[in-house]
Coordinates of C-alpha atoms and ligand atoms in Angstrom, one line a residue:
M292 CA -39.1 74.3 122.0
D293 CA -37.4 74.3 118.8
S294 CA -36.8 70.7 117.5
Q295 CA -33.7 71.9 115.6
R296 CA -31.8 72.9 119.3
S297 CA -32.7 70.0 121.3
P298 CA -33.8 66.9 119.9
N299 CA -32.4 64.8 122.5
E300 CA -34.6 66.2 125.6
T301 CA -37.5 64.1 126.8
V302 CA -40.8 65.5 127.8
L303 CA -43.1 63.9 130.5
I304 CA -46.7 65.0 130.1
T305 CA -49.3 64.2 132.9
G306 CA -52.8 63.5 132.0
G307 CA -51.1 62.2 128.6
G308 CA -53.9 59.9 127.9
G309 CA -56.5 63.1 128.3
Y310 CA -57.8 64.6 125.6
F311 CA -55.1 67.7 125.5
G312 CA -52.4 65.8 127.0
F313 CA -52.2 63.2 124.1
R314 CA -52.7 66.3 121.7
L315 CA -49.7 67.9 122.8
G316 CA -47.8 64.7 122.9
C317 CA -48.2 64.1 119.4
A318 CA -47.8 67.7 118.6
L319 CA -44.2 67.1 120.5
N320 CA -43.2 63.6 119.1
L321 CA -43.5 65.4 115.6
K322 CA -41.3 67.9 116.2
G323 CA -38.9 65.4 117.4
F324 CA -38.8 65.0 121.1
H325 CA -38.8 62.3 123.1
V326 CA -42.8 61.9 124.7
V327 CA -43.7 60.7 127.8
L328 CA -47.3 60.5 128.6
F329 CA -48.1 59.5 132.5
D330 CA -51.8 58.6 133.4
I331 CA -53.7 56.5 134.8
S332 CA -56.2 56.0 131.7
S333 CA -54.7 55.5 128.6
P334 CA -55.2 57.1 125.7
A335 CA -58.6 56.7 123.4
Q336 CA -56.6 56.5 120.3
T337 CA -53.6 54.6 119.4
I338 CA -50.3 55.8 120.6
P339 CA -47.3 56.8 117.6
E340 CA -44.6 55.3 117.4
G341 CA -41.9 56.6 119.6
I342 CA -44.2 57.7 122.7
K343 CA -44.1 56.1 125.5
F344 CA -46.9 55.4 128.0
V345 CA -46.5 54.8 131.5
H346 CA -49.6 53.7 133.2
G347 CA -49.5 55.4 137.3
D348 CA -51.2 57.3 139.6
I349 CA -50.6 60.5 140.4
R350 CA -51.7 60.3 144.0
H351 CA -48.1 58.2 144.4
L352 CA -45.1 59.8 144.3
A353 CA -43.4 56.7 143.4
D354 CA -45.5 56.3 140.5
V355 CA -44.7 59.7 139.6
E356 CA -41.1 59.1 139.7
K357 CA -41.0 55.8 137.5
A358 CA -42.2 58.3 134.8
F359 CA -39.1 60.2 134.8
H360 CA -37.3 58.5 132.1
G361 CA -34.3 60.1 130.3
N362 CA -33.1 63.2 130.3
V363 CA -36.4 65.1 131.1
T364 CA -36.1 68.9 130.4
C365 CA -39.8 69.4 130.7
V366 CA -42.6 68.6 132.6
F367 CA -46.1 69.8 131.2
H368 CA -48.6 69.2 134.7
V369 CA -51.5 68.4 132.8
A370 CA -53.2 65.8 134.7
S371 CA -56.7 66.7 136.7
Y372 CA -59.8 64.9 138.2
G373 CA -63.3 66.9 138.4
M374 CA -64.0 69.1 135.8
S375 CA -66.9 68.3 134.5
G376 CA -70.9 66.7 135.8
R377 CA -70.5 64.3 138.4
E378 CA -66.8 64.2 138.6
Q379 CA -67.3 67.2 140.0
L380 CA -68.9 66.5 143.6
N381 CA -66.2 64.0 144.4
R382 CA -64.4 66.5 146.4
K383 CA -62.1 63.6 148.0
L384 CA -60.9 62.7 145.0
I385 CA -60.7 66.4 143.4
H386 CA -58.5 67.2 146.2
E387 CA -55.6 64.0 145.8
V388 CA -55.5 64.3 142.0
N389 CA -55.2 68.2 142.1
V390 CA -53.5 69.2 145.2
R391 CA -51.7 66.2 146.3
G392 CA -50.8 65.4 142.7
T393 CA -49.3 68.6 142.0
D394 CA -47.1 68.2 145.2
N395 CA -45.8 65.1 144.1
V396 CA -44.8 66.5 140.1
L397 CA -43.1 69.5 142.1
Q398 CA -41.2 67.2 144.1
A399 CA -39.8 64.6 141.5
C400 CA -39.0 67.8 139.5
Q401 CA -37.2 68.7 142.0
R402 CA -35.7 65.3 143.1
R403 CA -34.7 64.7 139.4
G404 CA -33.6 67.9 138.4
V405 CA -36.2 68.7 135.8
P406 CA -35.6 72.5 135.0
R407 CA -39.1 73.8 133.4
L408 CA -42.5 73.1 134.7
V409 CA -45.6 74.7 132.8
Y410 CA -48.9 73.5 134.8
T411 CA -52.2 73.8 132.6
S412 CA -54.7 75.8 135.2
T413 CA -58.1 77.2 134.2
F414 CA -59.9 80.5 133.8
N415 CA -61.6 79.0 136.7
V416 CA -58.8 80.5 139.5
I417 CA -60.0 84.1 139.4
F418 CA -63.8 83.3 138.1
G419 CA -66.8 82.7 140.6
G420 CA -69.8 83.8 139.0
Q421 CA -68.9 87.9 138.8
V422 CA -68.8 89.5 135.5
I423 CA -65.7 90.1 134.0
R424 CA -65.2 91.6 130.7
N425 CA -61.1 91.8 129.1
G426 CA -60.0 90.7 132.7
D427 CA -56.0 90.1 132.9
E428 CA -53.2 88.4 134.7
S429 CA -53.4 91.0 137.8
L430 CA -56.7 90.1 138.6
P431 CA -56.3 88.2 142.3
Y432 CA -57.2 84.8 142.7
L433 CA -61.0 84.3 143.8
P434 CA -60.9 83.6 147.3
L435 CA -61.2 80.0 147.9
H436 CA -64.1 80.0 150.1
L437 CA -65.8 81.5 147.2
H438 CA -65.5 79.0 144.8
P439 CA -69.1 76.9 144.3
D440 CA -67.2 74.0 143.1
H441 CA -64.2 71.7 144.5
Y442 CA -62.5 71.1 140.9
S443 CA -61.6 75.5 140.4
R444 CA -60.8 75.1 144.4
T445 CA -58.2 72.8 143.9
K446 CA -57.1 73.8 140.8
S447 CA -56.3 77.4 142.0
I448 CA -54.4 76.1 145.1
A449 CA -52.1 73.7 143.1
E450 CA -51.6 76.8 140.2
K451 CA -50.5 79.0 143.6
K452 CA -48.1 75.8 144.8
V453 CA -46.5 75.8 141.0
L454 CA -46.0 79.5 141.3
E455 CA -44.5 79.6 144.5
A456 CA -42.0 76.8 143.1
N457 CA -40.8 78.7 141.1
G458 CA -37.0 79.4 141.8
T459 CA -36.1 76.5 144.5
A460 CA -33.5 74.6 144.2
L461 CA -32.8 71.0 142.3
E462 CA -31.7 68.7 143.9
R463 CA -28.0 67.6 143.3
G464 CA -27.0 71.6 142.7
K465 CA -28.7 71.3 139.0
G466 CA -30.0 74.8 139.2
V467 CA -33.6 75.8 139.8
L468 CA -36.9 75.1 138.7
R469 CA -38.9 77.4 136.5
T470 CA -42.4 77.0 136.0
C471 CA -45.6 78.8 134.8
A472 CA -49.3 78.1 134.4
L473 CA -51.4 78.7 131.6
R474 CA -55.4 79.1 132.2
P475 CA -57.2 78.0 129.4
A476 CA -60.7 78.9 128.1
G477 CA -63.0 75.8 127.8
I478 CA -61.3 73.8 125.2
Y479 CA -63.1 72.4 121.9
G480 CA -61.7 70.2 118.6
P481 CA -62.4 67.3 117.0
G482 CA -62.4 63.8 119.5
E483 CA -63.0 66.3 122.6
Q484 CA -64.2 63.1 125.1
R485 CA -65.2 65.7 128.4
H486 CA -68.0 68.2 127.4
L487 CA -68.7 67.7 123.1
P488 CA -70.5 64.2 123.7
R489 CA -72.5 65.7 126.7
I490 CA -73.7 68.0 124.8
V491 CA -74.1 66.0 121.4
S492 CA -76.4 63.4 123.9
Y493 CA -78.5 66.3 125.1
I494 CA -79.0 67.2 121.9
E495 CA -79.8 63.4 120.4
R496 CA -82.1 62.5 123.6
G497 CA -84.4 65.8 122.9
L498 CA -82.8 67.4 126.3
F499 CA -81.6 70.2 124.6
K500 CA -85.1 72.2 124.1
F501 CA -84.0 75.9 125.5
V502 CA -81.1 78.5 126.4
Y503 CA -80.6 80.5 129.0
G504 CA -79.1 83.8 130.5
D505 CA -78.8 87.4 128.9
P506 CA -77.8 86.8 124.6
R507 CA -75.4 89.3 125.0
S508 CA -73.3 87.5 127.9
L509 CA -70.1 86.2 126.4
V510 CA -67.9 83.6 127.2
E511 CA -64.3 82.3 125.9
F512 CA -63.3 79.0 124.0
V513 CA -59.9 77.6 123.0
H514 CA -59.4 75.1 120.0
V515 CA -57.4 72.4 121.4
D516 CA -54.2 73.1 119.0
N517 CA -54.1 77.0 120.1
L518 CA -53.6 75.6 123.5
V519 CA -51.4 72.7 122.2
Q520 CA -48.9 76.1 120.5
A521 CA -49.8 78.0 124.0
H522 CA -47.9 75.1 125.9
I523 CA -44.8 74.6 123.5
L524 CA -44.3 78.3 124.1
A525 CA -44.5 78.6 127.7
S526 CA -42.2 75.6 127.9
E527 CA -39.4 77.9 125.5
A528 CA -40.5 81.3 127.5
L529 CA -38.8 79.7 130.3
R530 CA -35.4 78.9 129.0
A531 CA -32.2 81.1 129.7
D532 CA -31.9 82.2 126.0
K533 CA -35.6 83.5 126.2
G534 CA -34.4 85.5 129.6
H535 CA -36.8 82.7 131.4
V536 CA -39.8 86.0 130.8
A537 CA -42.7 83.3 131.6
S538 CA -41.1 82.7 135.0
G539 CA -43.4 82.6 138.0
Q540 CA -45.9 83.7 135.2
P541 CA -49.7 83.4 134.9
Y542 CA -51.2 83.2 131.1
F543 CA -54.9 83.2 130.4
I544 CA -55.3 81.4 126.9
S545 CA -58.1 81.4 124.6
D546 CA -59.2 81.9 120.8
G547 CA -59.3 85.5 121.4
R548 CA -62.9 85.4 120.5
P549 CA -65.4 86.0 123.3
V550 CA -68.7 84.7 122.3
N551 CA -72.5 84.0 123.7
N552 CA -71.7 80.2 125.0
F553 CA -74.9 79.0 123.2
E554 CA -74.3 80.8 120.2
F555 CA -70.8 79.1 120.0
F556 CA -72.7 75.7 120.0
R557 CA -75.1 76.7 117.5
P558 CA -73.1 75.6 114.7
L559 CA -73.1 71.9 116.0
V560 CA -76.9 71.7 117.1
E561 CA -77.3 72.5 113.4
G562 CA -74.8 70.5 111.6
L563 CA -75.9 67.7 113.0
G564 CA -79.1 68.8 111.7
Y565 CA -81.3 69.9 114.7
T566 CA -83.3 72.8 115.3
F567 CA -81.6 75.0 117.8
P568 CA -83.8 75.7 120.7
P569 CA -86.3 79.0 120.2
T570 CA -87.0 79.1 123.9
R571 CA -84.6 81.1 126.6
L572 CA -85.0 80.9 130.5
P573 CA -83.5 83.2 133.3
L574 CA -80.3 82.4 134.9
G575 CA -81.4 82.6 138.1
L576 CA -84.1 79.7 137.7
I577 CA -80.9 77.7 135.8
Y578 CA -79.2 78.0 138.6
C579 CA -82.0 76.8 141.5
F580 CA -82.3 73.7 139.2
A581 CA -78.9 72.9 139.2
F582 CA -78.7 73.6 142.9
L583 CA -81.4 71.5 143.6
T584 CA -79.6 68.9 141.5
E585 CA -76.6 68.9 143.3
M586 CA -78.3 68.2 146.2
V587 CA -80.2 65.3 145.0
H588 CA -76.8 64.0 144.1
F589 CA -75.8 64.8 147.3
I590 CA -78.3 62.3 149.1
L591 CA -78.8 59.9 146.3
G592 CA -75.1 59.9 144.8
R593 CA -74.4 57.1 147.0
L594 CA -76.8 54.9 146.1
Y595 CA -76.6 55.9 142.6
N596 CA -74.1 57.9 141.2
F597 CA -76.3 59.2 138.3
Q598 CA -74.9 62.3 136.1
P599 CA -76.4 65.4 137.3
F600 CA -78.3 67.6 134.3
L601 CA -75.8 71.2 135.1
T602 CA -74.1 71.8 137.8
R603 CA -74.0 76.0 139.6
T604 CA -70.6 76.0 138.1
E605 CA -71.3 74.9 134.9
V606 CA -74.2 77.4 135.0
Y607 CA -71.8 80.4 135.6
K608 CA -69.3 79.3 133.2
T609 CA -72.0 78.9 130.2
G610 CA -74.1 81.8 131.4
V611 CA -71.7 84.9 133.0
T612 CA -69.8 86.9 131.4
H613 CA -65.8 86.6 131.5
Y614 CA -63.2 86.8 129.3
C615 CA -59.8 87.8 129.6
S616 CA -57.2 89.4 127.2
L617 CA -54.3 88.0 125.4
E618 CA -52.1 90.6 125.3
K619 CA -49.7 89.2 128.0
A620 CA -49.7 86.0 126.6
R621 CA -49.3 87.2 122.7
K622 CA -46.5 90.0 124.3
E623 CA -44.3 87.3 126.2
L624 CA -45.2 84.0 124.9
G625 CA -45.6 85.0 121.2
Y626 CA -48.8 83.0 121.5
E627 CA -51.1 84.1 118.1
A628 CA -54.6 82.1 118.3
Q629 CA -55.5 81.0 115.1
P630 CA -58.7 81.0 113.5
Y631 CA -60.8 78.1 114.1
D632 CA -64.5 77.2 113.8
L633 CA -66.5 73.9 115.1
Q634 CA -66.6 72.4 111.3
E635 CA -64.1 69.7 111.8
V636 CA -65.9 68.7 115.1
V637 CA -69.3 68.4 113.3
E638 CA -67.7 66.3 110.7
W639 CA -66.1 64.1 113.5
F640 CA -69.2 63.5 115.0
E641 CA -70.8 62.6 111.6
A642 CA -68.3 60.3 111.3
H643 CA -68.8 58.7 114.5
G644 CA -72.6 57.6 113.8
H645 CA -73.8 60.7 115.4
G646 CA -76.7 63.8 113.2
R647 CA -80.0 63.4 112.1
S648 CA -80.7 61.6 109.3
P649 CA -83.4 62.8 107.2
D650 CA -85.2 59.5 107.9
S651 CA -85.3 60.1 111.4
R652 CA -86.5 63.5 111.1
I653 CA -89.5 62.1 109.0
S654 CA -89.9 59.4 111.5
E655 CA -90.1 61.9 114.3
C656 CA -93.2 64.0 112.0
C657 CA -94.3 60.4 112.2
V658 CA -94.3 60.4 116.0
W659 CA -95.3 63.4 116.9
G660 CA -98.0 63.2 114.3
G661 CA -99.1 60.0 116.0
L662 CA -98.9 61.7 119.1
L663 CA -101.5 64.2 117.7
G664 CA -103.8 62.2 116.3
F665 CA -104.0 59.9 119.7
L666 CA -104.7 62.7 121.9
L667 CA -107.5 64.7 119.4
V668 CA -109.3 61.1 119.5
V669 CA -108.8 60.7 123.5
A670 CA -110.2 64.3 123.3
A671 CA -113.4 63.6 121.2
L672 CA -114.0 59.8 123.1
T673 CA -114.4 62.6 126.0
W674 CA -117.3 64.3 124.3
L675 CA -119.2 61.2 123.7
P676 CA -121.8 59.7 126.0
P677 CA -120.4 56.4 127.8
P678 CA -123.0 54.0 126.1
V679 CA -121.8 55.0 122.9
I680 CA -118.0 54.2 124.2
L681 CA -119.0 50.7 124.9
L682 CA -120.6 50.1 121.4
L683 CA -117.3 50.7 120.1
Ligands
NAD731 N1 -61.4 70.8 129.1 C1 -61.6 71.9 129.6 O1 -62.8 72.8 128.8 C2 -60.6 72.7 130.1 C3 -60.8 74.0 130.3 C4 -59.9 74.5 131.6 C5 -59.1 74.1 132.0 N2 -58.8 72.8 131.3 C6 -57.5 71.9 132.1 O2 -56.9 71.5 131.0 C7 -56.7 70.3 131.5 C8 -56.7 68.5 130.5 O3 -58.1 68.9 130.1 P1 -58.4 67.9 129.2 O4 -60.2 68.4 128.7 O5 -57.7 67.2 128.8 O6 -59.0 66.7 130.8 P2 -58.8 64.7 130.4 O7 -59.9 64.4 131.8 O8 -59.0 64.6 129.0 O9 -57.6 64.4 131.0 C9 -56.8 64.6 132.2 C10 -56.2 63.3 132.4 O10 -55.7 63.2 133.8 C11 -55.7 62.1 134.0 N3 -55.8 61.9 135.6 C12 -57.1 62.4 136.6 N4 -56.7 61.7 137.5 C13 -55.6 61.2 137.7 C14 -54.3 60.3 138.4 N5 -54.9 60.1 139.2 N6 -53.6 59.9 138.2 C15 -52.6 60.3 136.6 N7 -53.5 60.6 135.5 C16 -55.0 61.2 136.4 C17 -57.4 61.6 133.6 O11 -56.8 60.0 133.4 C18 -57.1 62.1 132.1 O12 -56.5 61.5 131.1 C19 -56.5 69.9 132.7 O13 -55.3 70.2 133.8 C20 -57.6 70.6 133.0 O14 -58.0 71.0 134.2 C21 -59.5 72.1 130.7

């Protein structure tokens, strides 16, 4: 999307109040596009001048249509629900947002004559816990019944709907709709609100006491700005002057550096002053634990909607090797992942009051020292005869 070429275009971003959607909106705004963010929640940050925010629920077609302002030439459909934690267990809402919401977006594009739609999908559409090394886009979708979670299943249904809509006629003879889907790995970057604060809270509460799985298992991540770059390139690649090369196509998008999940987070743990846990547990044990947690949530969740420590999908996503080739994205979109690390994430958390201070380390030592002393005294007392204890 070259701002020199098309400064009067308007782009609409569903889920534009979320972490990635907002970052994409800001990048497009800087390139000179008119940006409309559509979301049920407002962005956490101040909305820059020139960006319009429309509040609405993607489950309602009327809400979606009201977001189409001006000459919308591209929709980035980013909104989704149910990706992680307790959200993953709300099947009804997940379906309504991810599937019905996508139907609404497609319908609105067709009615409003929007020629391009980029869908933010996920690696999960092909992954259900099986080992994947250097997979590519020829991999079949995971059969729907094999998805351990409803989010992945509904993202898969939605991606298919989006890609099948490629080439369908727009109303009032305005040509055809061109669509493509990007399948990002786990997103990270400064200010990320979904995974990183949860990890940091586990670290701070002393719950990050072990890692699990094979240390040689490899997964992938994508820096938010690499993903922004990929979306902008994908939108361009749907244009006529790019031969509509991305039409009807899915693309895996990552930083292109497979890494062990826990090693990836080591700089964050140590950067915030904590010790990386030396204990490693078997994946199967953690999977059973996640299964039990989900069962307990299923039974008690209506009374108390607690945050499960881990879900089965999260165990797979973090502990089973799955990474994919970027070849297709490089060749067809011109995507080149830029190198990033977790330093700016560490700085972001430090700037927001996180990180273990030397004082807290000393007071923790005092607490542990005190606890040890107390246990020694109790142990010594158990050896004394009862009359002596009564005299004390
Ligand atoms: N975060 C990751 O690691 C990751 C990995 C792979 C794919 N993805 C995909 O990337 C996209 C962006 O992820 P993110 O991390 O920015 O998530 P996010 O949760 O920050 O953003 C999603 C947005 O969708 C909005 N939304 C939910 N229900 C809505 C509704 N009924 N109506 C309107 N808006 C609604 C939310 O309010 C939120 O702002 C999603 O489509 C997600 O499936 C994310």
